[in-house]
Tab-separated table of C-alpha atoms in Angstrom:
chain	number	residue	atom	x	y	z
A	16	MET	CA	-73.396	-190.680	72.087
A	17	ALA	CA	-73.124	-188.255	74.977
A	18	GLY	CA	-73.651	-184.579	74.182
A	19	ILE	CA	-75.093	-185.233	70.778
A	20	LYS	CA	-78.729	-184.144	69.962
A	21	GLU	CA	-80.970	-186.703	68.378
A	22	GLY	CA	-81.038	-184.967	64.999
A	23	ASN	CA	-77.278	-184.496	64.882
A	24	LYS	CA	-76.494	-188.187	65.366
A	25	PRO	CA	-74.530	-189.601	62.397
A	26	SER	CA	-76.786	-191.431	59.818
A	27	LEU	CA	-76.772	-192.630	56.411
A	28	VAL	CA	-80.294	-192.867	54.698
A	29	LEU	CA	-81.884	-193.013	51.271
A	30	LYS	CA	-82.303	-189.584	49.701
A	31	GLU	CA	-85.651	-190.696	48.632
A	32	LYS	CA	-87.164	-193.089	51.173
A	33	GLY	CA	-88.414	-196.277	49.560
A	34	LYS	CA	-86.562	-195.643	46.156
A	35	PRO	CA	-85.225	-197.690	44.596
A	36	PHE	CA	-86.061	-200.476	47.211
A	37	ASP	CA	-88.309	-200.603	50.212
A	38	PHE	CA	-87.522	-201.924	53.740
A	39	SER	CA	-88.986	-205.247	53.961
A	40	GLY	CA	-87.517	-208.491	54.852
A	41	ILE	CA	-84.059	-208.354	56.535
A	42	LEU	CA	-84.254	-204.431	56.169
A	43	THR	CA	-87.356	-204.121	58.256
A	44	PRO	CA	-85.459	-202.792	61.350
A	45	LEU	CA	-84.568	-199.700	59.190
A	46	LYS	CA	-87.943	-198.989	57.829
A	47	GLN	CA	-88.778	-196.099	60.187
A	48	THR	CA	-85.635	-194.150	59.492
A	49	GLY	CA	-85.083	-195.166	55.887
A	50	GLY	CA	-81.549	-196.111	56.635
A	51	ILE	CA	-78.893	-196.290	59.273
A	52	ILE	CA	-78.503	-194.256	62.464
A	53	PHE	CA	-75.165	-195.349	63.739
A	54	PRO	CA	-75.733	-197.038	67.157
A	55	PHE	CA	-72.248	-196.136	68.431
A	56	THR	CA	-70.133	-193.007	67.919
A	57	PRO	CA	-68.233	-193.693	64.540
A	58	THR	CA	-64.808	-192.304	63.568
A	59	ILE	CA	-65.427	-189.967	60.646
A	60	GLN	CA	-62.685	-188.480	58.603
A	61	PHE	CA	-63.398	-185.657	56.123
A	62	SER	CA	-60.557	-185.087	53.385
A	63	HIS	CA	-60.471	-181.905	51.415
A	64	GLN	CA	-58.057	-181.372	48.677
A	65	THR	CA	-57.085	-178.894	46.026
A	66	SER	CA	-55.588	-179.596	42.769
A	67	TYR	CA	-52.817	-177.440	41.191
A	68	GLY	CA	-50.535	-177.788	38.193
A	69	THR	CA	-47.105	-176.336	37.980
A	70	TYR	CA	-45.526	-174.016	35.421
A	71	ASP	CA	-42.027	-175.381	34.462
A	72	VAL	CA	-39.630	-172.680	34.219
A	73	ALA	CA	-36.225	-173.351	32.981
A	74	GLY	CA	-33.452	-172.660	35.557
A	75	SER	CA	-36.021	-171.663	38.170
A	76	ILE	CA	-35.493	-172.948	41.766
A	77	TYR	CA	-39.221	-172.293	42.552
A	78	GLN	CA	-42.196	-173.042	40.329
A	79	GLN	CA	-45.446	-171.156	40.292
A	80	ASN	CA	-48.634	-173.077	40.668
A	81	TYR	CA	-51.959	-172.639	38.845
A	82	TYR	CA	-55.307	-173.701	40.262
A	83	MET	CA	-57.025	-176.730	38.312
A	84	ASN	CA	-60.024	-177.710	40.508
A	85	THR	CA	-61.268	-178.687	43.951
A	86	PRO	CA	-62.148	-182.482	43.932
A	87	ASN	CA	-65.187	-183.663	45.860
A	88	PRO	CA	-64.292	-184.209	49.532
A	89	ASN	CA	-63.820	-187.816	50.632
A	90	ILE	CA	-65.778	-189.003	53.735
A	91	SER	CA	-64.458	-192.032	55.560
A	92	VAL	CA	-66.677	-193.670	58.298
A	93	THR	CA	-65.412	-196.394	60.544
A	94	ALA	CA	-68.274	-197.679	62.785
A	95	MET	CA	-68.917	-200.322	65.349
A	96	PHE	CA	-72.121	-202.363	65.471
A	97	ALA	CA	-73.044	-204.798	68.285
A	98	ALA	CA	-75.208	-207.948	68.664
A	99	ASN	CA	-75.584	-208.337	72.366
A	100	THR	CA	-79.519	-208.607	72.092
A	101	LYS	CA	-81.704	-210.075	69.531
A	102	ASP	CA	-82.813	-206.494	68.426
A	103	GLU	CA	-79.189	-205.347	68.143
A	104	ALA	CA	-78.346	-208.450	65.986
A	105	GLU	CA	-81.366	-207.781	63.734
A	106	TYR	CA	-80.201	-204.055	63.380
A	107	THR	CA	-76.871	-204.913	62.507
A	108	ALA	CA	-77.963	-207.599	60.032
A	109	ALA	CA	-80.218	-204.993	58.530
A	110	ALA	CA	-77.420	-202.344	58.335
A	111	LEU	CA	-75.000	-204.746	56.672
A	112	HIS	CA	-77.583	-205.725	54.099
A	113	PHE	CA	-78.516	-201.952	53.519
A	114	LEU	CA	-74.983	-201.098	52.813
A	115	LYS	CA	-74.382	-203.978	50.519
A	116	THR	CA	-77.630	-203.186	48.549
A	117	CYS	CA	-76.570	-199.471	48.208
A	118	THR	CA	-73.581	-200.586	46.124
A	119	LYS	CA	-75.768	-202.258	43.561
A	120	SER	CA	-77.451	-200.810	40.369
A	121	ASP	CA	-81.029	-201.693	39.411
A	122	PHE	CA	-80.540	-204.458	36.865
A	123	GLY	CA	-81.964	-207.389	35.252
A	124	SER	CA	-84.922	-208.685	33.169
A	125	GLN	CA	-87.334	-208.566	36.271
A	126	ARG	CA	-86.895	-204.891	36.383
A	127	LEU	CA	-87.216	-203.864	32.772
A	128	GLU	CA	-88.856	-200.370	33.671
A	129	THR	CA	-86.062	-199.267	35.890
A	130	ALA	CA	-83.071	-201.479	34.822
A	131	GLY	CA	-79.946	-199.433	34.288
A	132	THR	CA	-80.543	-197.076	37.290
A	133	PRO	CA	-77.364	-196.615	39.158
A	134	PRO	CA	-76.985	-197.254	42.944
A	135	PRO	CA	-79.041	-194.967	45.131
A	136	ILE	CA	-78.119	-191.568	46.188
A	137	LEU	CA	-77.803	-191.363	50.076
A	138	LYS	CA	-78.099	-188.548	52.678
A	139	PHE	CA	-75.290	-188.198	55.186
A	140	ASN	CA	-75.597	-186.346	58.529
A	141	ALA	CA	-73.060	-186.051	61.287
A	142	TYR	CA	-72.918	-183.663	64.272
A	143	GLY	CA	-74.730	-180.691	62.715
A	144	VAL	CA	-74.157	-177.820	60.361
A	145	ALA	CA	-70.427	-177.322	60.899
A	146	HIS	CA	-69.606	-180.939	59.635
A	147	ALA	CA	-72.371	-182.493	57.396
A	148	SER	CA	-76.088	-181.788	57.103
A	149	SER	CA	-78.169	-183.723	54.586
A	150	VAL	CA	-75.348	-184.143	52.322
A	151	PRO	CA	-76.188	-186.056	49.181
A	152	VAL	CA	-73.520	-188.821	48.752
A	153	VAL	CA	-72.784	-192.011	46.800
A	154	MET	CA	-70.876	-194.842	48.308
A	155	ARG	CA	-67.706	-195.714	46.702
A	156	SER	CA	-66.830	-198.851	49.039
A	157	PHE	CA	-68.078	-200.733	51.968
A	158	ASN	CA	-65.844	-203.236	54.004
A	159	TYR	CA	-66.535	-205.144	57.065
A	160	THR	CA	-64.840	-208.123	58.832
A	161	LEU	CA	-66.313	-211.196	60.592
A	162	PRO	CA	-63.957	-211.793	63.410
A	163	GLU	CA	-62.886	-215.201	64.677
A	164	ASP	CA	-62.521	-214.255	68.361
A	165	THR	CA	-66.001	-213.294	69.243
A	166	ASP	CA	-69.463	-214.901	69.916
A	167	TYR	CA	-72.103	-215.042	67.238
A	168	VAL	CA	-75.861	-214.401	67.583
A	169	GLU	CA	-78.382	-216.151	65.240
A	170	VAL	CA	-81.391	-214.169	64.097
A	171	GLY	CA	-83.956	-214.476	61.480
A	172	ASP	CA	-83.185	-212.926	58.052
A	173	GLY	CA	-86.768	-211.716	57.514
A	174	ASN	CA	-87.392	-214.255	54.819
A	175	GLY	CA	-87.630	-217.521	56.735
A	176	GLY	CA	-83.997	-218.168	56.993
A	177	THR	CA	-81.299	-217.347	59.681
A	178	THR	CA	-78.049	-215.425	59.771
A	179	SER	CA	-75.337	-215.242	62.491
A	180	ILE	CA	-74.096	-211.853	63.539
A	181	PRO	CA	-70.872	-211.349	65.512
A	182	ALA	CA	-71.240	-209.717	68.958
A	183	LEU	CA	-69.003	-206.909	67.933
A	184	LEU	CA	-68.428	-205.875	64.254
A	185	LEU	CA	-66.315	-203.198	62.671
A	186	LEU	CA	-67.212	-201.735	59.293
A	187	SER	CA	-65.804	-198.966	57.057
A	188	ILE	CA	-67.429	-197.021	54.449
A	189	GLU	CA	-66.210	-194.440	51.889
A	190	LEU	CA	-68.553	-191.726	50.723
A	191	VAL	CA	-68.311	-188.832	48.241
A	192	PRO	CA	-70.710	-185.937	47.665
A	193	GLN	CA	-73.057	-186.163	44.683
A	194	LEU	CA	-74.261	-182.741	43.488
A	195	SER	CA	-75.685	-182.035	40.310
A	196	PRO	CA	-73.715	-179.716	37.812
A	197	ARG	CA	-76.638	-177.242	37.602
A	198	MET	CA	-76.804	-177.002	41.563
A	199	VAL	CA	-73.163	-176.280	41.766
A	200	LYS	CA	-73.350	-173.623	39.038
A	201	ASP	CA	-76.381	-171.851	40.161
A	202	ASN	CA	-76.102	-172.000	43.916
A	203	PHE	CA	-72.489	-171.923	45.021
A	204	ASN	CA	-71.292	-168.759	46.257
A	205	ILE	CA	-67.871	-168.446	48.170
A	206	GLN	CA	-69.144	-165.787	50.422
A	207	ASP	CA	-72.206	-167.669	51.531
A	208	PHE	CA	-70.021	-170.788	51.947
A	209	ALA	CA	-67.634	-168.905	54.028
A	210	SER	CA	-70.355	-167.473	56.308
A	211	GLY	CA	-71.733	-171.016	56.885
A	212	SER	CA	-75.141	-170.266	55.423
A	213	TYR	CA	-74.922	-173.172	52.800
A	214	VAL	CA	-73.997	-175.558	55.445
A	215	LYS	CA	-76.757	-174.456	57.589
A	216	LYS	CA	-79.315	-174.939	54.804
A	217	GLY	CA	-78.139	-178.463	54.353
A	218	GLY	CA	-77.661	-178.030	50.679
A	219	GLY	CA	-74.684	-180.487	50.366
A	220	PHE	CA	-71.702	-178.085	50.195
A	221	ILE	CA	-69.131	-179.226	52.727
């Protein structure tokens, strides 16, 4: 990623490292960072919308609009992962399993103390303060394809088994910010947002 400082590289990590799961077994390659630092420059799309209703005036050729709300921005990430070496294959396997894990809630009789906890909140960073800085997000979807026209690399799965990873893999992720009602009510200010100070602080307003 030429021209991108280390701290500004796109990443997706647990908001609270080690919660609700640690980085053992197949996830060991992600232990140091607590999530994914994308190895190749991903394609990222930010979608901002505003919802308006319409006053229906009989006989009018134009209708006036009234503001309803501003929905959460959508963040779409399309990223490439490789497995040209054993380390790359292990990292790709860990990234795939991390993303799948982040779609799951804490559930089951073996986790009685925490069962019912929703999927984890993540932190998304991309290219510095003008785009996304430590934005708390939840993952709405995750998709990847195992292609037929590429070589596969077999690596250990961290639990005594093996898994095969394609030499080149494309995945897509849909994210949405997750801010508490109190944070939005008490901290948002249109002037501070316009000046960029909220973005600089990394508070999650994008």
